[in-house]
Amino acid sequence: MVQVPTLKFTSGRQIPVLGLGTWLIGGDHNGRNPQNDDEGQIRSLKYAIDNGFTFIRTAHNYADGYCEELVGRAIESYDRSKLFLASAANQKWAYDKETLIKVAKGSLKSLKTDYFDLFMIGAVNPNYSIKPILDGLIYLQDRGLARDIGVSNYRLPELKAAYEYLGKKLVYSEMHYNLIIREPELSGTLDYCKKNNIILSAYRPLQLGQLSKPGIVLLDQMVKKYSKSQSQIALKWLLQKDGVITMTKALNTKHIIEDLDLFGWNLEKEDIKKLDKDFPIQIRLSDCSEPREFKF
Ligand SMILES: NC(=O)c1ccc[n+]([C@@H]2O[C@H](COP(=O)([O-])OP(=O)(O)OC[C@H]3O[C@@H](n4cnc5c(N)ncnc54)[C@H](OP(=O)(O)O)[C@@H]3O)[C@@H](O)[C@H]2O)c1
């Protein structure tokens, strides 16, 4: 079983640097898939845990709640204290303190647990103020329902506002970040996180598998040099950045094993620089969240 290294939050607790995402488990944005292979997906989740994934990232709105039910079934036979369970409240349903708390409690029920290791708000809802949401996160933490709290898809001005209010309680910021999507670097969010000891968690690290295929010459050269796959190079590039962790979704057992084989080897500094500068497709803004105004 692989021991995934951890980084320390300012709270003193640790988070594994590699997590398992769960988007598309149980269904998609249209809701639960009636033809879903529930047992197969539960088997894959357990296989991932048995082989070293302990950080699992889910959300109440994935497959309209069904994803969390499946995750709950997958984790019920494990020692809860050995898992790092993170979930997010989608900003459409969680738009103020009360709705955020309601969503979080619903998630705990689906997951059959009584606390999150980490709970976050999924994004900014431009129609509502941020402060009541942050108050909701504090409420969850104060009552032991969430050990640590964070935000997701908070762009720099929003992140600054959240940090100014929460201070060191804000330990985690999740953003779309990979070899193609460079927003955290170019917007200054990554530097801001580093300066304030907020861990930046890169979601969609493989750009939904786009970075897993051969065909990008620079990546293919590294595959040859390191005898690793495209996915491993793409994930390792993120993990070698100071203060950055990541999570990928993998159900295929070969992918699970490959994604865990990221420790005990490193990309050389020169190669990291090449990937930083010469990677052929670099997009400034995430294609997952729209630019918007926000209210505090
Ligand atoms: N905060 C947010 O707004 C937000 C937004 C998007 C995602 N997320 C979170 O981030 C997690 C990860 O992102 P994602 O699922 O969108 O995309 P991703 O991790 O970039 O890509 C997942 C895809 O890559 C494939 N894959 C994984 N490892 C592979 C390997 N070694 N070789 C080849 N293919 C491989 C998976 O296939 P198999 O499943 O077949 O193995 C799956 O199709 C999500 O699951 C979700 O929990 C958060």
CSV table of C-alpha atoms and ligand atoms in Angstrom, one decimal:
chain,number,residue,atom,x,y,z
A,1,MET,CA,0.0,0.0,0.0
A,2,VAL,CA,1.4,3.4,-1.0
A,3,GLN,CA,1.9,5.9,1.8
A,4,VAL,CA,0.9,9.2,0.2
A,5,PRO,CA,2.9,12.1,1.8
A,6,THR,CA,1.1,14.9,3.6
A,7,LEU,CA,1.3,18.6,3.9
A,8,LYS,CA,0.5,20.4,7.1
A,9,PHE,CA,-2.4,23.0,7.4
A,10,THR,CA,-1.8,26.0,9.6
A,11,SER,CA,-4.3,24.3,11.9
A,12,GLY,CA,-1.7,21.6,12.5
A,13,ARG,CA,-3.6,18.9,10.8
A,14,GLN,CA,-2.3,17.1,7.7
A,15,ILE,CA,-3.7,16.5,4.3
A,16,PRO,CA,-2.5,13.9,1.8
A,17,VAL,CA,-0.9,15.6,-1.2
A,18,LEU,CA,-2.9,13.3,-3.6
A,19,GLY,CA,-6.6,12.8,-3.4
A,20,LEU,CA,-9.3,10.9,-5.2
A,21,GLY,CA,-11.9,12.9,-7.0
A,22,THR,CA,-15.4,11.6,-7.4
A,23,TRP,CA,-17.0,13.7,-10.2
A,24,LEU,CA,-19.0,11.4,-12.5
A,25,ILE,CA,-19.4,8.7,-9.9
A,26,GLY,CA,-23.1,7.7,-9.7
A,27,GLY,CA,-24.1,10.1,-12.5
A,28,ASP,CA,-23.4,13.6,-13.8
A,29,HIS,CA,-24.8,17.1,-13.8
A,30,ASN,CA,-28.2,15.6,-15.0
A,31,GLY,CA,-28.4,13.7,-11.8
A,32,ARG,CA,-28.3,10.0,-10.9
A,33,ASN,CA,-27.6,7.6,-13.8
A,34,PRO,CA,-30.2,4.8,-13.6
A,35,GLN,CA,-27.9,2.5,-15.5
A,36,ASN,CA,-24.9,3.3,-13.2
A,37,ASP,CA,-22.6,0.4,-12.3
A,38,ASP,CA,-22.9,1.1,-8.5
A,39,GLU,CA,-21.2,-2.1,-7.4
A,40,GLY,CA,-18.3,-1.7,-9.9
A,41,GLN,CA,-17.7,1.9,-8.7
A,42,ILE,CA,-17.8,1.0,-5.1
A,43,ARG,CA,-15.3,-1.8,-5.8
A,44,SER,CA,-13.1,0.8,-7.5
A,45,LEU,CA,-13.3,3.2,-4.6
A,46,LYS,CA,-12.4,0.4,-2.2
A,47,TYR,CA,-9.5,-0.6,-4.5
A,48,ALA,CA,-8.2,2.9,-4.4
A,49,ILE,CA,-8.4,3.1,-0.6
A,50,ASP,CA,-6.8,-0.3,-0.2
A,51,ASN,CA,-3.9,0.8,-2.4
A,52,GLY,CA,-3.2,4.1,-0.7
A,53,PHE,CA,-5.8,6.8,-1.5
A,54,THR,CA,-7.1,8.1,1.8
A,55,PHE,CA,-8.1,11.6,0.8
A,56,ILE,CA,-11.5,11.4,-0.9
A,57,ARG,CA,-13.1,14.6,-2.4
A,58,THR,CA,-16.8,14.6,-3.0
A,59,ALA,CA,-19.7,17.0,-3.2
A,60,HIS,CA,-23.4,16.9,-2.3
A,61,ASN,CA,-24.5,17.8,-5.8
A,62,TYR,CA,-22.5,15.2,-7.7
A,63,ALA,CA,-25.1,12.9,-9.3
A,64,ASP,CA,-27.7,14.8,-7.4
A,65,GLY,CA,-26.4,13.4,-4.1
A,66,TYR,CA,-26.1,9.8,-5.3
A,67,CYS,CA,-22.3,10.1,-5.5
A,68,GLU,CA,-22.0,10.7,-1.8
A,69,GLU,CA,-24.3,7.8,-1.1
A,70,LEU,CA,-22.0,5.5,-3.1
A,71,VAL,CA,-18.9,7.0,-1.4
A,72,GLY,CA,-20.7,6.4,2.0
A,73,ARG,CA,-21.2,2.8,1.1
A,74,ALA,CA,-17.6,2.4,-0.1
A,75,ILE,CA,-16.0,3.8,3.1
A,76,GLU,CA,-18.3,2.3,5.7
A,77,SER,CA,-16.1,-0.7,6.5
A,78,TYR,CA,-12.9,1.4,6.9
A,79,ASP,CA,-11.5,3.0,10.1
A,80,ARG,CA,-12.9,6.6,9.6
A,81,SER,CA,-9.9,8.1,11.4
A,82,LYS,CA,-7.6,6.7,8.6
A,83,LEU,CA,-9.5,8.6,5.9
A,84,PHE,CA,-9.4,12.2,4.9
A,85,LEU,CA,-12.9,13.1,3.8
A,86,ALA,CA,-13.5,16.4,2.0
A,87,SER,CA,-16.8,17.6,0.6
A,88,ALA,CA,-18.1,20.8,-1.0
A,89,ALA,CA,-21.4,22.7,-0.9
A,90,ASN,CA,-22.4,23.9,-4.3
A,91,GLN,CA,-23.1,27.7,-4.3
A,92,LYS,CA,-26.5,27.3,-6.0
A,93,TRP,CA,-27.9,25.4,-3.0
A,94,ALA,CA,-25.6,26.9,-0.3
A,95,TYR,CA,-26.0,30.6,-0.7
A,96,ASP,CA,-26.1,31.8,2.9
A,97,LYS,CA,-25.2,30.5,6.4
A,98,GLU,CA,-28.4,28.4,6.9
A,99,THR,CA,-28.4,26.8,3.5
A,100,LEU,CA,-24.7,25.9,3.8
A,101,ILE,CA,-25.2,24.2,7.1
A,102,LYS,CA,-28.2,22.3,5.7
A,103,VAL,CA,-26.2,21.1,2.7
A,104,ALA,CA,-23.3,20.0,5.0
A,105,LYS,CA,-25.5,18.1,7.3
A,106,GLY,CA,-27.2,16.4,4.4
A,107,SER,CA,-23.7,15.3,3.1
A,108,LEU,CA,-22.7,13.9,6.4
A,109,LYS,CA,-25.9,11.8,6.4
A,110,SER,CA,-25.2,10.5,2.9
A,111,LEU,CA,-21.6,9.7,3.8
A,112,LYS,CA,-22.6,8.1,7.1
A,113,THR,CA,-20.1,10.0,9.0
A,114,ASP,CA,-20.3,12.7,11.7
A,115,TYR,CA,-17.5,15.0,10.6
A,116,PHE,CA,-15.6,16.2,7.5
A,117,ASP,CA,-11.9,16.5,7.6
A,118,LEU,CA,-12.4,19.4,5.3
A,119,PHE,CA,-15.5,21.2,4.1
A,120,MET,CA,-15.5,24.0,1.5
A,121,ILE,CA,-17.8,26.2,-0.5
A,122,GLY,CA,-17.8,25.2,-4.2
A,123,ALA,CA,-17.6,28.7,-5.7
A,124,VAL,CA,-18.8,32.2,-5.4
A,125,ASN,CA,-22.5,32.8,-6.1
A,126,PRO,CA,-22.5,36.4,-7.5
A,127,ASN,CA,-26.1,37.0,-6.4
A,128,TYR,CA,-25.2,36.5,-2.7
A,129,SER,CA,-22.7,37.9,-0.2
A,130,ILE,CA,-19.7,35.8,0.7
A,131,LYS,CA,-19.6,36.6,4.5
A,132,PRO,CA,-22.7,34.6,5.5
A,133,ILE,CA,-21.2,31.6,3.7
A,134,LEU,CA,-17.9,32.0,5.6
A,135,ASP,CA,-19.9,32.3,8.8
A,136,GLY,CA,-21.5,29.0,7.9
A,137,LEU,CA,-18.1,27.4,7.5
A,138,ILE,CA,-17.0,28.8,10.9
A,139,TYR,CA,-20.2,27.3,12.4
A,140,LEU,CA,-19.4,23.9,11.1
A,141,GLN,CA,-15.9,24.1,12.4
A,142,ASP,CA,-16.9,25.4,15.8
A,143,ARG,CA,-19.3,22.5,16.2
A,144,GLY,CA,-16.7,19.9,15.1
A,145,LEU,CA,-18.6,19.0,12.0
A,146,ALA,CA,-15.7,20.2,9.8
A,147,ARG,CA,-12.2,19.9,11.2
A,148,ASP,CA,-10.8,22.3,8.6
A,149,ILE,CA,-12.5,24.7,6.2
A,150,GLY,CA,-11.7,26.0,2.7
A,151,VAL,CA,-12.9,27.5,-0.5
A,152,SER,CA,-13.0,26.5,-4.1
A,153,ASN,CA,-13.0,28.6,-7.3
A,154,TYR,CA,-12.4,31.7,-5.3
A,155,ARG,CA,-10.4,34.0,-7.6
A,156,LEU,CA,-7.8,36.3,-6.1
A,157,PRO,CA,-10.0,39.2,-4.9
A,158,GLU,CA,-12.5,36.8,-3.4
A,159,LEU,CA,-9.8,34.7,-1.8
A,160,LYS,CA,-8.3,37.9,-0.3
A,161,ALA,CA,-11.6,38.9,1.1
A,162,ALA,CA,-12.2,35.4,2.6
A,163,TYR,CA,-8.7,35.3,4.1
A,164,GLU,CA,-9.0,38.8,5.6
A,165,TYR,CA,-12.2,37.6,7.3
A,166,LEU,CA,-11.2,34.0,8.2
A,167,GLY,CA,-7.5,34.5,8.8
A,168,LYS,CA,-5.6,31.3,9.6
A,169,LYS,CA,-8.9,29.3,9.7
A,170,LEU,CA,-8.7,29.4,5.9
A,171,VAL,CA,-6.3,26.5,5.1
A,172,TYR,CA,-7.3,25.3,1.7
A,173,SER,CA,-8.1,26.8,-1.7
A,174,GLU,CA,-9.1,24.5,-4.6
A,175,MET,CA,-8.7,25.7,-8.1
A,176,HIS,CA,-8.6,24.4,-11.7
A,177,TYR,CA,-5.0,24.0,-12.4
A,178,ASN,CA,-3.0,21.8,-14.7
A,179,LEU,CA,-0.4,22.0,-17.5
A,180,ILE,CA,-3.0,23.6,-19.7
A,181,ILE,CA,-5.0,25.7,-17.3
A,182,ARG,CA,-2.6,28.2,-15.7
A,183,GLU,CA,-4.9,30.5,-13.9
A,184,PRO,CA,-3.5,30.1,-10.3
A,185,GLU,CA,0.0,31.0,-11.5
A,186,LEU,CA,-1.0,33.9,-13.8
A,187,SER,CA,-3.6,35.5,-11.5
A,188,GLY,CA,-1.2,35.5,-8.5
A,189,THR,CA,-3.5,33.2,-6.5
A,190,LEU,CA,-0.7,30.6,-6.1
A,191,ASP,CA,1.7,33.2,-4.8
A,192,TYR,CA,-1.0,34.6,-2.4
A,193,CYS,CA,-1.7,31.1,-1.1
A,194,LYS,CA,2.0,30.4,-0.5
A,195,LYS,CA,2.5,33.7,1.3
A,196,ASN,CA,-0.4,33.0,3.6
A,197,ASN,CA,0.2,29.2,4.1
A,198,ILE,CA,-3.1,28.3,2.3
A,199,ILE,CA,-2.7,25.0,0.5
A,200,LEU,CA,-3.6,25.2,-3.1
A,201,SER,CA,-5.3,22.1,-4.3
A,202,ALA,CA,-5.3,21.6,-8.1
A,203,TYR,CA,-8.5,20.1,-9.4
A,204,ARG,CA,-9.0,18.5,-12.8
A,205,PRO,CA,-5.2,17.9,-13.0
A,206,LEU,CA,-5.5,15.7,-16.1
A,207,GLN,CA,-8.0,18.0,-17.8
A,208,LEU,CA,-10.5,15.1,-17.8
A,209,GLY,CA,-8.0,12.7,-19.4
A,210,GLN,CA,-6.9,15.2,-22.1
A,211,LEU,CA,-3.4,15.2,-20.6
A,212,SER,CA,-3.3,11.4,-20.3
A,213,LYS,CA,-3.0,10.8,-24.0
A,214,PRO,CA,0.1,10.7,-26.3
A,215,GLY,CA,0.4,13.5,-28.9
A,216,ILE,CA,1.9,16.4,-27.1
A,217,VAL,CA,5.5,16.2,-28.0
A,218,LEU,CA,7.0,17.7,-24.9
A,219,LEU,CA,5.0,15.4,-22.6
A,220,ASP,CA,5.8,12.4,-24.8
A,221,GLN,CA,9.5,13.2,-24.5
A,222,MET,CA,9.2,13.2,-20.7
A,223,VAL,CA,7.3,9.9,-20.8
A,224,LYS,CA,10.2,8.4,-22.6
A,225,LYS,CA,12.9,9.9,-20.4
A,226,TYR,CA,11.2,9.0,-17.0
A,227,SER,CA,9.5,5.8,-18.2
A,228,LYS,CA,6.3,7.2,-16.7
A,229,SER,CA,2.9,7.9,-18.3
A,230,GLN,CA,1.6,11.2,-19.6
A,231,SER,CA,-0.7,11.3,-16.6
A,232,GLN,CA,2.1,10.7,-14.1
A,233,ILE,CA,4.2,13.5,-15.6
A,234,ALA,CA,1.2,15.9,-15.5
A,235,LEU,CA,0.4,15.0,-11.9
A,236,LYS,CA,4.0,15.1,-10.8
A,237,TRP,CA,4.5,18.6,-12.3
A,238,LEU,CA,1.8,19.8,-9.9
A,239,LEU,CA,3.1,18.0,-6.9
A,240,GLN,CA,6.6,19.4,-7.3
A,241,LYS,CA,5.2,22.9,-6.9
A,242,ASP,CA,5.6,24.4,-3.4
A,243,GLY,CA,2.4,24.3,-1.4
A,244,VAL,CA,0.4,22.5,-4.1
A,245,ILE,CA,-1.5,19.3,-3.8
A,246,THR,CA,-3.9,17.6,-6.3
A,247,MET,CA,-6.7,15.2,-6.7
A,248,THR,CA,-7.6,13.1,-9.7
A,249,LYS,CA,-10.6,10.9,-10.3
A,250,ALA,CA,-9.7,7.3,-11.3
A,251,LEU,CA,-12.0,4.3,-11.4
A,252,ASN,CA,-10.0,2.2,-13.7
A,253,THR,CA,-7.7,0.0,-11.5
A,254,LYS,CA,-4.7,0.5,-13.8
A,255,HIS,CA,-5.2,4.3,-13.5
A,256,ILE,CA,-5.5,4.0,-9.7
A,257,ILE,CA,-2.2,2.2,-9.5
A,258,GLU,CA,-0.5,4.5,-11.9
A,259,ASP,CA,-1.7,7.6,-10.2
A,260,LEU,CA,-0.3,6.4,-6.8
A,261,ASP,CA,3.1,5.8,-8.4
A,262,LEU,CA,4.1,9.4,-8.0
A,263,PHE,CA,6.5,9.2,-5.0
A,264,GLY,CA,10.1,8.2,-4.8
A,265,TRP,CA,11.0,9.9,-8.1
A,266,ASN,CA,11.2,13.4,-9.3
A,267,LEU,CA,11.2,15.5,-12.4
A,268,GLU,CA,14.5,17.3,-12.9
A,269,LYS,CA,14.4,21.1,-12.3
A,270,GLU,CA,15.2,21.7,-16.0
A,271,ASP,CA,12.2,19.6,-17.1
A,272,ILE,CA,9.9,21.4,-14.7
A,273,LYS,CA,11.0,24.7,-16.3
A,274,LYS,CA,10.4,23.3,-19.8
A,275,LEU,CA,6.9,22.2,-18.8
A,276,ASP,CA,6.3,25.6,-17.1
A,277,LYS,CA,7.4,27.6,-20.2
A,278,ASP,CA,7.2,25.5,-23.3
A,279,PHE,CA,4.1,23.5,-22.8
A,280,PRO,CA,2.2,24.2,-26.0
A,281,ILE,CA,-1.3,24.9,-24.9
A,282,GLN,CA,-1.6,27.3,-21.9
A,283,ILE,CA,-4.9,28.9,-21.1
A,284,ARG,CA,-5.1,31.8,-18.7
A,285,LEU,CA,-8.6,31.2,-17.2
A,286,SER,CA,-10.3,28.1,-16.0
A,287,ASP,CA,-13.1,26.9,-18.3
A,288,CYS,CA,-15.0,25.7,-15.1
A,289,SER,CA,-15.9,29.0,-13.6
A,290,GLU,CA,-17.0,32.3,-15.2
A,291,PRO,CA,-15.5,35.7,-14.4
A,292,ARG,CA,-17.9,37.6,-12.1
A,293,GLU,CA,-18.3,40.3,-9.6
A,294,PHE,CA,-18.6,39.4,-5.9
A,295,LYS,CA,-20.3,40.9,-2.8
A,296,PHE,CA,-18.8,40.5,0.6
B,1,LIG,N1,-13.9,22.6,-7.2
B,1,LIG,C1,-14.4,22.4,-8.4
B,1,LIG,O1,-15.2,23.2,-9.0
B,1,LIG,C2,-14.1,21.1,-9.1
B,1,LIG,C3,-14.3,21.0,-10.5
B,1,LIG,C4,-14.0,19.9,-11.2
B,1,LIG,C5,-13.5,18.8,-10.5
B,1,LIG,N2,-13.3,18.9,-9.1
B,1,LIG,C6,-12.8,17.7,-8.4
B,1,LIG,O2,-11.5,17.3,-8.9
B,1,LIG,C7,-11.6,15.9,-9.2
B,1,LIG,C8,-10.6,15.6,-10.4
B,1,LIG,O3,-11.0,16.2,-11.6
B,1,LIG,P1,-11.8,15.6,-12.7
B,1,LIG,O4,-12.4,14.3,-12.3
B,1,LIG,O5,-12.7,16.6,-13.2
B,1,LIG,O6,-10.7,15.3,-13.9
B,1,LIG,P2,-9.3,14.7,-14.0
B,1,LIG,O7,-8.9,14.1,-12.7
B,1,LIG,O8,-8.4,15.7,-14.6
B,1,LIG,O9,-9.5,13.5,-15.0
B,1,LIG,C9,-10.3,12.3,-14.7
B,1,LIG,C10,-10.2,11.4,-15.9
B,1,LIG,O10,-8.8,11.0,-16.1
B,1,LIG,C11,-8.8,9.6,-16.2
B,1,LIG,N3,-7.5,9.1,-15.6
B,1,LIG,C12,-7.2,9.2,-14.3
B,1,LIG,N4,-5.9,8.7,-14.1
B,1,LIG,C13,-5.5,8.3,-15.3
B,1,LIG,C14,-4.4,7.6,-15.8
B,1,LIG,N5,-3.3,7.3,-15.0
B,1,LIG,N6,-4.3,7.4,-17.2
B,1,LIG,C15,-5.3,7.7,-18.0
B,1,LIG,N7,-6.4,8.3,-17.6
B,1,LIG,C16,-6.5,8.6,-16.3
B,1,LIG,C17,-10.0,9.1,-15.4
B,1,LIG,O11,-10.4,7.8,-16.0
B,1,LIG,P3,-11.1,6.6,-15.2
B,1,LIG,O12,-12.1,7.2,-14.2
B,1,LIG,O13,-11.6,5.7,-16.2
B,1,LIG,O14,-10.0,5.9,-14.4
B,1,LIG,C18,-11.0,10.2,-15.7
B,1,LIG,O15,-11.6,9.9,-17.0
B,1,LIG,C19,-13.0,15.7,-9.6
B,1,LIG,O16,-13.4,14.3,-9.6
B,1,LIG,C20,-13.7,16.5,-8.5
B,1,LIG,O17,-13.9,15.8,-7.3
B,1,LIG,C21,-13.6,20.0,-8.5
